[in-house]
Structures are given as C-alpha cells and as structure tokens.
Coordinates of C-alpha atoms in Angstrom, one line a residue:
M10 CA -6.6 7.2 -38.0
A11 CA -5.3 8.8 -34.9
R12 CA -3.6 12.2 -35.6
E13 CA 0.0 11.7 -35.6
F14 CA 2.4 14.1 -32.9
T15 CA 5.3 15.4 -34.1
S16 CA 6.3 17.6 -31.5
V17 CA 4.8 18.1 -28.0
G18 CA 5.3 21.0 -25.2
V19 CA 5.5 20.8 -21.6
V20 CA 5.2 23.1 -19.2
G21 CA 7.2 23.0 -15.7
L22 CA 10.5 21.0 -15.6
G23 CA 10.1 19.8 -11.5
T24 CA 10.5 16.3 -11.1
M25 CA 7.6 15.3 -12.9
G26 CA 7.2 17.6 -16.0
A27 CA 11.4 16.4 -17.2
G28 CA 10.3 13.4 -16.2
I29 CA 7.5 14.1 -19.0
V30 CA 9.5 15.5 -21.1
E31 CA 11.7 12.6 -21.1
V32 CA 9.4 10.1 -22.1
F33 CA 8.3 11.3 -25.3
A34 CA 11.4 12.4 -26.5
R35 CA 13.1 9.3 -25.7
N36 CA 9.9 8.0 -28.0
G37 CA 11.4 10.2 -31.0
I38 CA 9.0 12.8 -30.5
D39 CA 10.4 16.5 -30.4
V40 CA 9.1 18.4 -27.1
V41 CA 9.5 21.8 -26.4
A42 CA 10.5 22.5 -23.0
V43 CA 9.3 25.7 -20.9
E44 CA 9.5 27.5 -17.9
I45 CA 9.1 30.5 -16.1
S46 CA 12.4 31.4 -15.9
E47 CA 16.2 31.2 -16.8
A48 CA 16.9 29.6 -13.7
A49 CA 13.7 27.8 -13.6
L50 CA 14.9 26.4 -17.0
D51 CA 18.9 25.5 -15.6
R52 CA 16.7 23.6 -13.3
G53 CA 14.7 21.6 -15.4
R54 CA 17.5 21.2 -18.2
A55 CA 19.7 19.5 -15.2
N56 CA 16.8 17.3 -14.0
L57 CA 16.6 16.0 -17.1
T58 CA 20.2 15.2 -18.1
G59 CA 20.6 14.1 -14.6
S60 CA 18.2 11.4 -15.1
T61 CA 19.4 10.3 -18.7
D62 CA 23.2 10.4 -17.1
R63 CA 21.9 8.4 -14.5
A64 CA 19.9 6.2 -17.5
V65 CA 23.5 5.3 -18.9
A66 CA 25.5 4.6 -15.9
R67 CA 23.1 2.1 -15.2
G68 CA 23.4 0.2 -19.2
K69 CA 19.0 1.3 -19.3
L70 CA 20.5 3.4 -22.3
A71 CA 23.3 4.0 -24.6
E72 CA 25.3 6.9 -25.0
A73 CA 24.3 8.0 -28.8
D74 CA 20.5 7.5 -27.6
R75 CA 20.9 9.7 -24.8
D76 CA 22.7 12.1 -27.0
A77 CA 19.7 11.9 -29.7
L78 CA 17.2 12.0 -26.2
L79 CA 18.7 15.6 -26.0
A80 CA 18.6 16.4 -29.3
R81 CA 15.2 16.3 -29.3
V82 CA 14.5 18.9 -26.3
D83 CA 14.3 22.3 -27.3
F84 CA 14.3 24.5 -24.0
A85 CA 12.6 27.7 -23.6
V86 CA 11.4 30.8 -21.1
G87 CA 8.0 31.3 -21.6
L88 CA 4.3 29.7 -23.1
D89 CA 5.1 31.9 -26.5
A90 CA 7.5 29.2 -27.8
L91 CA 3.9 26.6 -28.3
H92 CA 2.5 28.2 -30.7
S93 CA 2.6 25.2 -33.2
V94 CA 3.0 22.5 -31.0
D95 CA 0.3 19.2 -31.5
L96 CA -0.4 18.5 -28.0
V97 CA 0.9 20.2 -24.7
I98 CA 1.0 18.6 -21.2
E99 CA 1.4 20.8 -18.1
A100 CA 3.0 19.6 -14.8
V101 CA 2.5 22.9 -12.8
P102 CA 2.1 23.2 -8.8
E103 CA -1.6 21.4 -8.0
H104 CA -3.2 25.1 -7.6
L105 CA -6.7 25.9 -9.5
D106 CA -6.5 29.4 -10.4
L107 CA -2.4 28.7 -11.3
K108 CA -4.0 26.2 -14.1
Q109 CA -6.8 28.3 -14.9
R110 CA -4.7 31.0 -16.0
L111 CA -2.1 29.3 -17.4
F112 CA -4.5 27.4 -19.8
A113 CA -5.8 30.6 -20.7
E114 CA -2.5 31.8 -21.6
L115 CA -2.1 28.4 -24.1
D116 CA -5.6 28.8 -25.5
R117 CA -4.6 32.5 -26.7
I118 CA -1.1 31.1 -27.9
C119 CA -1.5 27.6 -29.4
K120 CA -2.9 26.9 -32.5
P121 CA -6.7 25.8 -32.8
E122 CA -6.1 21.9 -33.5
A123 CA -4.2 21.7 -30.3
I124 CA -4.8 19.7 -27.5
L125 CA -4.4 20.9 -23.9
A126 CA -3.9 18.8 -21.2
T127 CA -3.4 18.8 -17.6
N128 CA -1.0 16.1 -15.0
T129 CA -3.1 17.4 -12.3
S130 CA -3.2 14.5 -9.9
S131 CA -6.4 15.8 -7.8
L132 CA -7.9 19.0 -9.4
S133 CA -10.8 19.3 -11.7
V134 CA -10.0 18.6 -15.5
T135 CA -13.2 20.3 -15.9
E136 CA -12.4 23.0 -14.3
I137 CA -8.9 23.9 -15.8
S138 CA -10.6 23.1 -19.1
V139 CA -13.5 25.7 -18.8
A140 CA -10.7 28.3 -18.3
T141 CA -10.1 27.8 -21.8
A142 CA -12.6 27.9 -25.6
R143 CA -11.8 25.0 -26.2
P144 CA -12.8 22.4 -23.4
N145 CA -13.8 19.8 -26.0
Q146 CA -10.0 19.6 -26.6
V147 CA -8.9 19.3 -22.8
V148 CA -8.1 16.5 -21.4
G149 CA -5.9 15.3 -18.0
I150 CA -3.1 12.8 -19.0
H151 CA -1.9 11.6 -15.2
F152 CA 1.5 10.6 -15.5
F153 CA 3.1 8.7 -12.4
N154 CA 6.3 9.5 -10.9
P155 CA 9.3 8.5 -12.0
A156 CA 7.1 8.9 -15.8
P157 CA 10.4 7.0 -17.3
V158 CA 9.3 4.3 -15.4
M159 CA 6.4 4.3 -14.3
K160 CA 4.0 2.4 -17.2
L161 CA 0.8 3.8 -16.2
V162 CA -1.2 6.6 -17.6
E163 CA -4.8 7.9 -16.3
V164 CA -6.1 9.5 -19.2
V165 CA -9.1 12.0 -17.8
R166 CA -12.0 13.2 -20.1
T167 CA -14.3 15.2 -19.0
V168 CA -18.2 15.7 -19.7
V169 CA -17.3 17.7 -22.8
T170 CA -14.0 15.8 -24.1
S171 CA -13.7 15.2 -27.5
A172 CA -14.2 11.9 -27.9
D173 CA -11.3 12.4 -31.1
V174 CA -9.4 13.7 -28.2
V175 CA -9.0 10.6 -26.0
A176 CA -9.0 8.3 -29.0
D177 CA -5.9 10.3 -30.4
V178 CA -4.7 10.5 -26.8
E179 CA -5.3 6.7 -25.9
A180 CA -3.3 6.0 -28.8
L181 CA -0.5 8.1 -27.9
C182 CA -0.3 6.5 -25.0
A183 CA 0.4 3.1 -26.2
R184 CA 3.1 4.7 -28.6
L185 CA 4.9 5.9 -26.1
G186 CA 4.6 2.6 -24.0
K187 CA 2.3 2.9 -21.3
V188 CA -0.7 1.4 -20.4
D189 CA -4.0 3.8 -20.1
V190 CA -7.4 3.7 -18.2
T191 CA -9.6 6.5 -19.4
I192 CA -11.7 7.4 -16.5
S193 CA -14.0 10.3 -16.1
D194 CA -13.0 13.8 -14.0
R195 CA -13.6 12.7 -10.6
A196 CA -11.7 13.5 -7.1
G197 CA -8.5 11.5 -7.2
F198 CA -9.3 9.8 -10.2
I199 CA -8.5 5.8 -9.5
A200 CA -4.9 5.6 -8.0
N201 CA -4.9 9.0 -6.0
A202 CA -8.1 8.4 -4.4
L203 CA -7.5 4.6 -3.7
L204 CA -3.6 5.4 -1.8
F205 CA -3.9 8.7 -0.1
G206 CA -7.3 7.3 1.8
Y207 CA -4.7 4.9 3.3
L208 CA -2.1 6.6 3.6
N209 CA -3.8 9.5 5.8
H210 CA -5.1 6.6 7.7
A211 CA -1.0 5.5 8.8
V212 CA -0.4 9.4 9.1
D213 CA -3.1 9.2 11.8
M214 CA -2.1 6.2 13.1
F215 CA 1.5 7.2 14.1
E216 CA 0.2 10.8 15.2
S217 CA -2.0 8.7 17.6
R218 CA 1.4 6.6 18.8
Y219 CA -0.2 3.8 18.1
A220 CA 3.0 3.1 16.8
T221 CA 6.5 3.8 15.7
R222 CA 6.8 5.3 12.0
E223 CA 9.3 2.3 11.7
D224 CA 6.5 -0.3 12.6
I225 CA 4.0 1.0 10.5
D226 CA 6.6 0.9 7.0
A227 CA 7.7 -2.5 8.2
A228 CA 3.7 -4.0 8.5
M229 CA 3.0 -3.0 4.8
K230 CA 5.9 -3.9 3.0
L231 CA 6.2 -6.9 4.8
G232 CA 2.5 -7.9 5.6
C233 CA 1.6 -6.8 2.1
G234 CA 4.6 -6.7 -0.5
L235 CA 4.2 -3.0 -1.1
P236 CA 7.3 -1.2 -2.4
M237 CA 7.6 1.6 0.1
G238 CA 5.8 1.9 3.9
P239 CA 2.9 4.7 3.9
L240 CA 5.1 6.8 5.5
A241 CA 8.2 6.9 3.7
L242 CA 5.7 7.1 0.8
M243 CA 5.0 10.4 2.0
D244 CA 8.5 11.6 2.3
L245 CA 8.9 10.2 -1.1
I246 CA 5.8 12.6 -2.2
G247 CA 6.0 15.3 -0.4
L248 CA 4.0 16.0 2.7
D249 CA 2.9 19.6 1.0
T250 CA 1.4 17.5 -2.4
A251 CA -0.1 15.0 0.0
Y252 CA -1.4 18.2 1.5
E253 CA -3.0 19.6 -1.1
I254 CA -4.5 16.7 -2.8
L255 CA -6.1 15.4 0.4
D256 CA -7.2 19.0 0.9
T257 CA -9.0 18.5 -2.9
M258 CA -10.1 15.4 -2.7
Y259 CA -11.9 16.4 0.5
R260 CA -13.5 19.3 -0.7
R261 CA -14.6 17.5 -4.3
G262 CA -15.1 14.4 -3.4
G263 CA -18.1 14.5 -0.7
R264 CA -15.6 15.4 2.3
D265 CA -15.0 12.1 3.3
R266 CA -13.6 12.3 6.6
R267 CA -10.5 9.9 5.7
H268 CA -9.6 12.3 3.3
A269 CA -9.4 15.1 5.7
P270 CA -5.6 15.7 5.9
V271 CA -4.4 14.8 9.6
P272 CA -3.9 17.9 11.4
L273 CA -0.1 16.4 12.1
L274 CA 0.9 16.6 8.6
K275 CA -0.6 20.7 8.1
Q276 CA 1.7 20.7 11.0
M277 CA 4.6 19.3 9.4
V278 CA 3.8 21.4 6.3
T279 CA 4.3 24.5 8.3
A280 CA 7.3 23.2 9.9
G281 CA 9.1 23.0 6.9
L282 CA 8.8 19.2 7.3
L283 CA 8.7 18.1 3.4
G284 CA 10.0 14.8 3.5
R285 CA 12.7 13.8 1.3
K286 CA 13.1 17.4 -1.0
S287 CA 13.4 19.8 2.3
G288 CA 15.6 16.9 3.9
R289 CA 13.3 15.7 6.8
G290 CA 9.6 14.4 7.0
F291 CA 8.8 11.7 8.7
Y292 CA 12.1 10.5 8.3
T293 CA 15.1 12.6 8.8
Y294 CA 17.7 12.3 5.4
E295 CA 21.1 13.1 4.5
R296 CA 20.8 16.4 2.7
P297 CA 17.7 17.6 1.1
G298 CA 17.1 15.4 -1.8
S299 CA 18.4 12.3 -0.9
P300 CA 16.9 9.0 0.0
K301 CA 19.5 7.8 2.3
V302 CA 17.8 8.1 5.9
V303 CA 20.2 8.9 9.2
P304 CA 19.2 8.4 12.7
D305 CA 17.5 11.2 14.3
E306 CA 15.4 11.1 18.0
Q307 CA 12.8 8.9 17.1
T308 CA 15.0 6.1 15.6
P309 CA 15.3 3.4 17.9
T310 CA 18.1 2.7 20.0
T311 CA 19.2 -0.4 19.1
T312 CA 17.9 -3.3 16.1
E313 CA 17.9 -5.8 18.5
P314 CA 14.8 -7.4 20.4
A315 CA 14.7 -6.1 23.9
L316 CA 16.2 -7.4 27.1
T317 CA 13.8 -11.0 28.8
D318 CA 14.9 -13.1 30.8
A319 CA 12.7 -15.8 29.8
V320 CA 14.4 -19.1 28.5
L321 CA 11.6 -20.6 25.8
T322 CA 12.6 -24.3 24.9
T323 CA 9.1 -26.2 24.9
V324 CA 6.2 -23.6 22.8
G325 CA 2.5 -25.3 22.6
I326 CA 0.7 -24.7 19.8
V327 CA -2.9 -25.2 19.8
G328 CA -5.3 -25.4 16.3
S329 CA -5.2 -27.7 13.2
G330 CA -5.6 -25.3 10.2
T331 CA -3.4 -24.1 7.8
M332 CA -2.3 -20.8 10.1
A333 CA -1.8 -23.4 13.1
T334 CA -0.1 -25.9 10.5
G335 CA 2.5 -23.1 9.0
I336 CA 3.4 -21.8 12.9
I337 CA 4.3 -25.9 13.9
E338 CA 6.8 -25.6 11.2
V339 CA 8.3 -22.4 12.2
F340 CA 8.4 -23.2 15.6
A341 CA 10.2 -26.5 14.5
K342 CA 12.7 -25.2 11.8
A343 CA 13.5 -22.2 14.8
G344 CA 15.0 -25.4 17.1
Y345 CA 12.0 -25.2 19.7
E346 CA 10.7 -28.3 21.3
V347 CA 6.5 -27.6 19.9
V348 CA 3.3 -29.8 21.7
S349 CA 0.5 -29.7 19.0
V350 CA -2.9 -30.0 20.5
T351 CA -5.4 -31.1 18.1
R352 CA -9.2 -31.8 18.8
G353 CA -8.1 -35.8 18.3
A354 CA -5.9 -38.3 16.5
E355 CA -7.5 -38.1 12.9
Q356 CA -6.6 -34.4 13.3
S357 CA -3.0 -34.8 14.6
A358 CA -2.7 -37.2 11.8
K359 CA -3.3 -34.3 9.2
V360 CA -1.2 -31.6 10.4
F361 CA 1.5 -34.0 10.4
E362 CA 0.9 -34.7 6.9
A363 CA 0.7 -31.2 5.9
V364 CA 4.0 -29.7 7.5
Q365 CA 6.0 -33.5 6.5
T366 CA 4.4 -32.1 2.9
S367 CA 5.8 -28.3 3.6
L368 CA 9.5 -29.4 5.1
N369 CA 9.6 -31.7 2.0
K370 CA 9.4 -28.9 -0.2
G371 CA 11.4 -26.9 1.3
V372 CA 14.0 -29.6 0.9
V373 CA 13.5 -30.2 -2.7
R374 CA 13.5 -26.5 -3.4
G375 CA 16.7 -26.1 -1.4
R376 CA 15.7 -24.2 0.6
L377 CA 16.1 -27.4 3.9
S378 CA 18.4 -30.3 3.9
E379 CA 16.9 -33.7 4.5
A380 CA 18.6 -33.6 7.8
D381 CA 16.9 -30.2 8.9
R382 CA 13.6 -31.7 7.9
D383 CA 14.3 -34.7 9.9
A384 CA 15.1 -32.8 13.3
A385 CA 12.5 -30.3 12.4
L386 CA 10.0 -33.4 12.2
G387 CA 11.7 -35.4 15.8
R388 CA 10.9 -31.7 17.5
I389 CA 7.3 -32.0 17.4
N390 CA 4.9 -33.7 20.0
W391 CA 1.2 -34.7 18.3
S392 CA -1.1 -34.2 21.6
A393 CA -5.2 -34.6 21.7
T394 CA -5.7 -33.2 24.9
L395 CA -4.7 -29.1 26.3
E396 CA -3.0 -31.0 29.7
H397 CA 0.0 -31.6 27.6
L398 CA 1.0 -27.9 28.1
A399 CA 1.2 -27.7 31.4
D400 CA 5.2 -28.1 30.9
V401 CA 5.7 -25.8 28.4
D402 CA 7.2 -22.2 28.3
L403 CA 4.9 -20.3 25.4
V404 CA 0.9 -21.1 24.2
V405 CA 0.3 -19.9 20.2
E406 CA -3.6 -20.2 20.0
A407 CA -4.7 -20.6 16.4
V408 CA -8.3 -21.7 16.6
V409 CA -11.4 -20.3 15.0
E410 CA -12.2 -16.7 14.8
E411 CA -14.8 -17.5 17.3
L412 CA -14.5 -15.3 20.7
S413 CA -16.1 -17.4 23.1
V414 CA -14.0 -20.0 22.0
K415 CA -10.9 -18.6 22.3
K416 CA -12.4 -17.1 25.4
A417 CA -12.9 -20.8 26.6
L418 CA -9.6 -22.2 25.4
F419 CA -7.7 -19.1 27.3
A420 CA -9.8 -19.8 30.2
S421 CA -8.3 -23.7 30.3
L422 CA -5.1 -22.8 29.4
D423 CA -5.5 -20.3 32.6
E424 CA -5.4 -23.5 34.5
I425 CA -3.3 -25.9 33.3
C426 CA 0.0 -24.1 32.4
K427 CA 2.7 -23.0 34.6
P428 CA 2.7 -19.5 36.1
G429 CA 4.5 -17.1 33.6
V430 CA 4.1 -18.8 30.6
V431 CA 3.1 -16.3 27.5
L432 CA -0.3 -16.6 26.2
A433 CA -0.5 -15.5 22.4
T434 CA -3.4 -15.8 20.1
T435 CA -2.8 -15.2 16.5
T436 CA -6.3 -13.5 16.4
S437 CA -6.2 -10.9 13.1
S438 CA -9.2 -9.1 14.1
L439 CA -11.1 -9.6 17.4
P440 CA -9.9 -7.8 20.9
V441 CA -7.1 -9.5 22.6
I442 CA -8.3 -7.8 25.9
E443 CA -11.1 -9.8 26.0
V444 CA -9.1 -13.1 25.4
A445 CA -6.9 -12.1 28.4
M446 CA -9.7 -11.1 30.5
A447 CA -11.2 -14.8 30.1
T448 CA -7.8 -15.7 32.4
Q449 CA -6.4 -14.7 35.7
R450 CA -3.3 -13.9 34.3
P451 CA -3.7 -11.0 31.6
A452 CA -0.4 -9.5 31.7
D453 CA 1.2 -12.6 30.4
V454 CA -1.4 -12.6 27.4
V455 CA -0.7 -10.9 24.0
G456 CA -1.4 -10.9 20.6
L457 CA 0.8 -12.9 17.9
H458 CA -0.8 -12.3 14.6
F459 CA 1.4 -14.1 12.0
F460 CA 0.5 -13.7 8.5
N461 CA -0.3 -16.4 5.7
P462 CA 1.8 -18.6 5.0
A463 CA 3.3 -18.5 8.0
P464 CA 6.9 -20.1 6.9
A465 CA 7.2 -17.8 4.1
M466 CA 5.5 -14.4 5.7
P467 CA 8.1 -12.1 7.7
L468 CA 6.4 -10.3 9.4
V469 CA 4.7 -10.8 13.3
E470 CA 2.2 -8.3 14.6
I471 CA 2.8 -8.3 18.5
V472 CA -0.3 -7.0 19.5
R473 CA -0.3 -5.2 23.3
T474 CA -3.7 -4.9 25.4
I475 CA -4.0 -2.1 28.1
R476 CA -3.0 -5.3 30.9
T477 CA 0.2 -6.8 29.2
S478 CA 3.4 -6.4 30.8
A479 CA 6.6 -4.9 29.1
E480 CA 8.0 -8.5 30.3
T481 CA 5.6 -10.2 28.3
I482 CA 6.0 -8.1 25.2
A483 CA 9.8 -8.1 25.2
T484 CA 9.3 -11.8 25.4
A485 CA 7.0 -12.2 22.1
Q486 CA 10.1 -10.2 20.1
A487 CA 12.4 -12.1 21.3
V488 CA 10.9 -15.3 20.2
S489 CA 9.8 -13.5 17.1
A490 CA 13.7 -12.5 16.3
T491 CA 14.6 -16.4 17.5
V492 CA 12.4 -17.5 14.6
G493 CA 13.4 -15.0 12.0
K494 CA 10.5 -12.9 12.1
T495 CA 10.0 -9.2 12.1
G496 CA 8.0 -8.2 14.9
V497 CA 6.1 -4.6 14.8
V498 CA 4.6 -3.7 18.0
C499 CA 1.2 -2.3 18.4
G500 CA -1.9 -1.7 20.6
D501 CA -4.8 -3.2 20.7
R502 CA -7.1 -2.3 17.9
S503 CA -9.3 -4.0 14.8
G504 CA -7.5 -4.6 12.7
F505 CA -4.1 -4.0 14.4
I506 CA -1.2 -2.2 11.5
V507 CA -2.0 -4.2 8.4
N508 CA -5.7 -5.1 8.3
A509 CA -6.6 -1.4 9.3
L510 CA -4.8 -0.2 6.7
L511 CA -5.1 -2.5 4.3
F512 CA -8.7 -3.5 3.9
P513 CA -10.4 0.4 4.5
Y514 CA -8.8 0.5 0.7
L515 CA -9.9 -2.3 -0.4
N516 CA -13.4 -1.6 0.6
D517 CA -12.7 1.9 -1.6
A518 CA -12.1 0.0 -4.6
V519 CA -15.2 -1.9 -4.2
R520 CA -17.4 0.8 -3.7
M521 CA -15.3 2.1 -7.0
L522 CA -16.5 0.0 -9.1
E523 CA -20.0 -0.6 -7.4
A524 CA -20.3 3.2 -8.4
S525 CA -19.5 1.9 -12.0
Y526 CA -16.5 4.4 -12.3
S527 CA -14.1 2.4 -13.5
T528 CA -13.7 -1.9 -14.3
T529 CA -11.7 -4.2 -12.3
D530 CA -8.9 -4.1 -14.6
D531 CA -8.7 -0.9 -14.6
I532 CA -8.5 -0.4 -11.1
D533 CA -6.2 -3.2 -10.6
H534 CA -3.7 -2.3 -13.5
A535 CA -4.1 1.9 -11.8
M536 CA -2.6 0.2 -8.3
K537 CA -0.3 -2.0 -9.8
L538 CA 1.2 0.0 -12.8
G539 CA 1.1 2.9 -11.1
C540 CA 1.7 2.5 -7.1
G541 CA 4.0 -0.9 -7.6
Y542 CA 1.6 -3.4 -5.5
P543 CA 2.4 -6.3 -6.5
M544 CA -1.7 -7.6 -6.9
G545 CA -4.8 -5.4 -7.6
P546 CA -7.3 -4.4 -4.9
F547 CA -10.4 -7.6 -6.9
E548 CA -6.9 -9.9 -7.3
L549 CA -6.0 -10.0 -3.8
L550 CA -9.9 -10.0 -2.4
D551 CA -10.2 -12.9 -4.8
V552 CA -7.2 -14.5 -3.2
V553 CA -8.2 -13.4 0.6
G554 CA -11.8 -14.7 0.1
L555 CA -14.7 -12.3 -0.1
D556 CA -15.8 -13.7 3.3
V557 CA -12.3 -12.8 5.2
A558 CA -12.5 -9.5 3.8
L559 CA -16.2 -8.5 4.3
A560 CA -15.8 -9.8 8.6
I561 CA -12.8 -7.6 8.9
Q562 CA -14.3 -4.8 7.4
R563 CA -17.4 -5.0 9.9
E564 CA -15.1 -5.5 13.0
L565 CA -13.2 -1.8 11.7
Y566 CA -16.6 -0.3 12.0
L567 CA -17.9 -1.9 14.3
E568 CA -15.2 -0.6 16.6
L569 CA -14.1 2.7 14.7
R570 CA -17.7 3.6 13.3
E571 CA -16.4 5.8 10.6
P572 CA -19.0 5.8 7.8
G573 CA -16.7 5.3 5.0
F574 CA -15.3 2.0 6.6
A575 CA -19.1 0.4 6.7
P576 CA -18.4 -2.4 4.4
A577 CA -19.0 -1.9 0.4
P578 CA -23.0 -2.9 -0.5
L579 CA -21.5 -4.8 -3.1
L580 CA -18.8 -7.0 -1.1
E581 CA -21.6 -7.7 1.2
H582 CA -24.1 -9.0 -2.0
L583 CA -21.4 -11.2 -3.6
V584 CA -21.3 -13.0 -0.3
T585 CA -24.4 -13.3 0.3
A586 CA -24.5 -15.1 -3.5
G587 CA -21.7 -17.6 -2.0
Y588 CA -19.5 -15.3 -4.3
L589 CA -16.1 -15.9 -2.5
G590 CA -13.1 -15.5 -4.6
R591 CA -10.9 -18.1 -5.8
K592 CA -12.0 -21.1 -2.9
T593 CA -15.4 -21.3 -5.2
G594 CA -14.2 -20.2 -8.1
R595 CA -16.1 -16.9 -8.6
G596 CA -15.7 -13.7 -7.2
F597 CA -14.8 -10.6 -8.4
R598 CA -13.8 -12.1 -11.8
D599 CA -14.9 -15.7 -12.2
H600 CA -12.4 -18.3 -11.9
T601 CA -13.4 -21.4 -13.5
R602 CA -13.0 -20.2 -17.2
R603 CA -9.1 -20.1 -15.9

C-alpha cells in the first residue's frame, strides 16, 4: 500500500511554490510553507491569498473552503521547520548549485524516511540527488504553472530512485487530482523538451524579422488552435527562466543547436526585459505583473488591412481537391463571383456536390440561411478550361503539391489573365518564388496559404517573395479581411510560419518515442495537459497524415540543412510501411479498433 502523506513541506513561495502549497492544502494535506526571510514569506503568503481570493470571486471556491485551506498552511522562515514532514518539494530558482546546497540541508534536517522532491523543469534530478545521503528517496515532481489549474505532473525517477518512492508519489498525484506521467531523468523531460525548441525557433523567426511578433503569435493560435502564441508564452514564462531552461537543455541534451538560446533572448534578459513580470518582454504590459498588453513602438499603427486601389469582384479558383472546394465556398459566401476551373465536367460535378453539401450543413447548424446558401451557389460558375479566367481579378491555385505542375499552370495563367491580376498559390511547402518565376509578372504572384478546412479555419498565411510588390501584398491582405480571415505576412521560406514551427516539434515527439523515453499516450497527455494543446503530437500526426508530415519535414530539412530537422527514422519507416494515420486506419495508433 502507498504511504499516507499527512504533512508536506514546500520550499520557495514564488508563483509556482505558492501554487503547489495551494494544491496540497486544497486536498486536505497540512503544509509547512518555507521561505528564506520574513519579507519573502510575506510575498509568498500574498501569492497564496491572492490566488484563493480570486478563486472565491470566480465562484470556484467557497469562502469556508478557502478559510479551511489557509488554516492548513503553516508559514515559516528557515528549513528547520521541515523536520517532521513526510515529503518536501522545492520550488526555488533554477540554479543547480542552489538546489544542491538546499538538498544537502534538507537531508540533514528531515526525518530519515522523508521523500525529497524537486520541481525542477530542466535540471538533472540525479545531480541534485547526489547532494544527499539518500539519493534513492529523491524524485522529481514537476508541476506546471498555474499549479492549481494544470492537470499534469511529470514524475521524474533517477536510476537510483526507489520503486516504492515512485509508486508513493504516483498515488499522491492521483489523490491531488492530477494526471502523472512517469519518466526518467533527461533534459527537459517531456513537455519542456518539446516546447522550448519550438519557442526558441519562434524567437529566431522574430529576431530575423521573418514576421512580426503579432503575426507569429496569431499564426500559431489561429492555425494550430494553441492557447497562446509562442512569444506571448515566453513573456508569461519569463525570458530569464526560458533562457535558463534552454541553456540547460542545450548543455545536457547533446548540444542540439535548436536548444541554444537565440542571441536576442540573452540580450533581452541582460536588458531586464523579462516579460510580464518586468512589464516588458516581446510585448509591453500595463505594469509589471499585469497580463494587459499596451501599445509600444512595435505595435502596428492600424489593425485595418493596407490600402489598395484594386477592386476585386471575380475570383478564379483552379483545382478540385478538398482545399480548392473549401476556398470556393469561402469566396462565394463572401460575395465574390467565382469561376471554378477543374479538369473536366465530372470533376466539376464532384466539387459542386461537395460545396453544396458543406453549405447545407451550415444551414442545418444555423450558421447560414437558405437564401444565403442559394446566393453563394448562384455566384459559382463551373468550367473545365483555363481560358475562362481571362477576365477574373484574382486567381487562386489549389492543385497538387508538385512544383512542375504548379509552374506549368502559372505559365499558362500568365498568358491568359489580364495585366494586373494577382496570381496566388496555396502551396504549404513549395517555394513561391519558383512558381512566380514561371511567369513574366513575378511582382503579381503571392502565396495565399489557407488552412484545412478552409471555411472554418480563420488563418491565411500571405507569403511574399523577394519579387512580390507591395501592391500585391496589400491586395492579399484586403482580400483576406474581406473573406473573414486573419492574414499574417511572412517571407518565402519553407514551411512559412505555422508548418516551420509545428512540424519540427512533431518530429521531436517522434524522436522521443523512437528513443523509448516515453509512450505515445504519455507524450500526448504531457502536451495536452501540461501545455494546453488541443491535441497531442501523435493524435495530430495521425490526423494530418504521416506522409504529409514526412514530406513537409523533408522540405524543411532540405532548405535549412539543420541536423535537428532531419526526419525521424521512425516516421520514415511508418510511411514506408503504409501506416499513414487515420486515412489508412493505422499510424501511431491503430484506428481500426475504435
């Protein structure tokens, strides 16, 4: 039977430490909350009372329960107060020497059977444990911020941690209402190892002026459904904390360059731009500690799309696949006359049926009136010849992702379309400049990368090449706004914003599985419960298609030549075996049994 924890100690009462105190006290466990000085103790007490008062104000905690919770907490200065607790968990700053000194003292003070735990998010639990004479009783218990809300706990065992200690901690997590994933001692564990490479890559995008901070964050929120954009999340975590985690992971994790902190991050930390807690990081906040963003010198002067003289009434859409069908619906519902060009009458009939079915669903769900549905269908003209695009104002190409096919198509459009027409490609991975240079009007060519399903997804990536004119970008921005999408502007680089940030993260998850570090379920749980992602990486890969993921990852690797971007061998093997995800019934999971 698991041991009964009647009292625990928490060392360090910052935001994380106070949150951990609240988690234990909420679940009927007496807590000794320790700080280094009276002033620090007062700040910790304020952190706890502020959190519980907010919970009461929001109706999530009764006043009587709050009072009972606070009565279970004994605040003290100095470690001697921890002499009789059953478990101690530390939440002090992420410095190895500090934690080692602390654990040496805890080893001296705490009773012999007490478990000593660290909440470190990146440091070696093993190196911390050897500062004690009881390394078999040292374990990592990594809560996520805010601890009272986030469901995940990473339980980190070292090579000498007792199996009984791990089992006792797992049972404790269940008592606390948490979902635990038990893993071995490796840099970053699961969540941070996958999260911080992505965050660092986003900072690199911003530093190189590939896209604005607003567009990077909007792209990942709207394109992937993430709760926060990466730069806003860095501000919330704290840039100093992020730097320490990345630096530790780089040194401990095989010196992967993608974990080497981007120079801008070190510069901002040195300048005191630490994020929300200092009032300024990638964004500027109303005051230190405030979540409210206020305008600064980098804030766009207007939220309106750039002015353009172009008047667009008719849009040509080439293609007959799922993406083309969705884009036809988007433009028709927005009031544009649409010319749909497919390879023949049979394909046009299939596209018509798909558009009609989708619009009918909108009517059934109350999102669209029957009159609006009929009007949208009435705006679509069906064709099997490109010559019918001679008088349109904009062409959007959504044919197969083969560069030769797209180049041949754009060469034909160049001959057929009138001067000044914007020619857009929906490619998600191919170089837009190669498509543009198949024409005699590269200034008029732009990427308009819609996301699937196009009628539902609110994001469009507007991809400018080095030849795309400002007028063309302005037109693309105006069109995106007119059809109800958020347009984010980025350069012509493999993956653009979303795929360039998303797929290396997915590839890292495959590598983690390949190394037998954790399971598909635990990795998915870690990212959903620890980071608030709508889907775990393996769920998402099976939905996207492993063949699609592999093709995008190969494109990223070929362009960037970054060793860490090389496709994981396991991903290649699964694709070779025909395990492509949901569409074949099997990918990382077997979907035929569900």
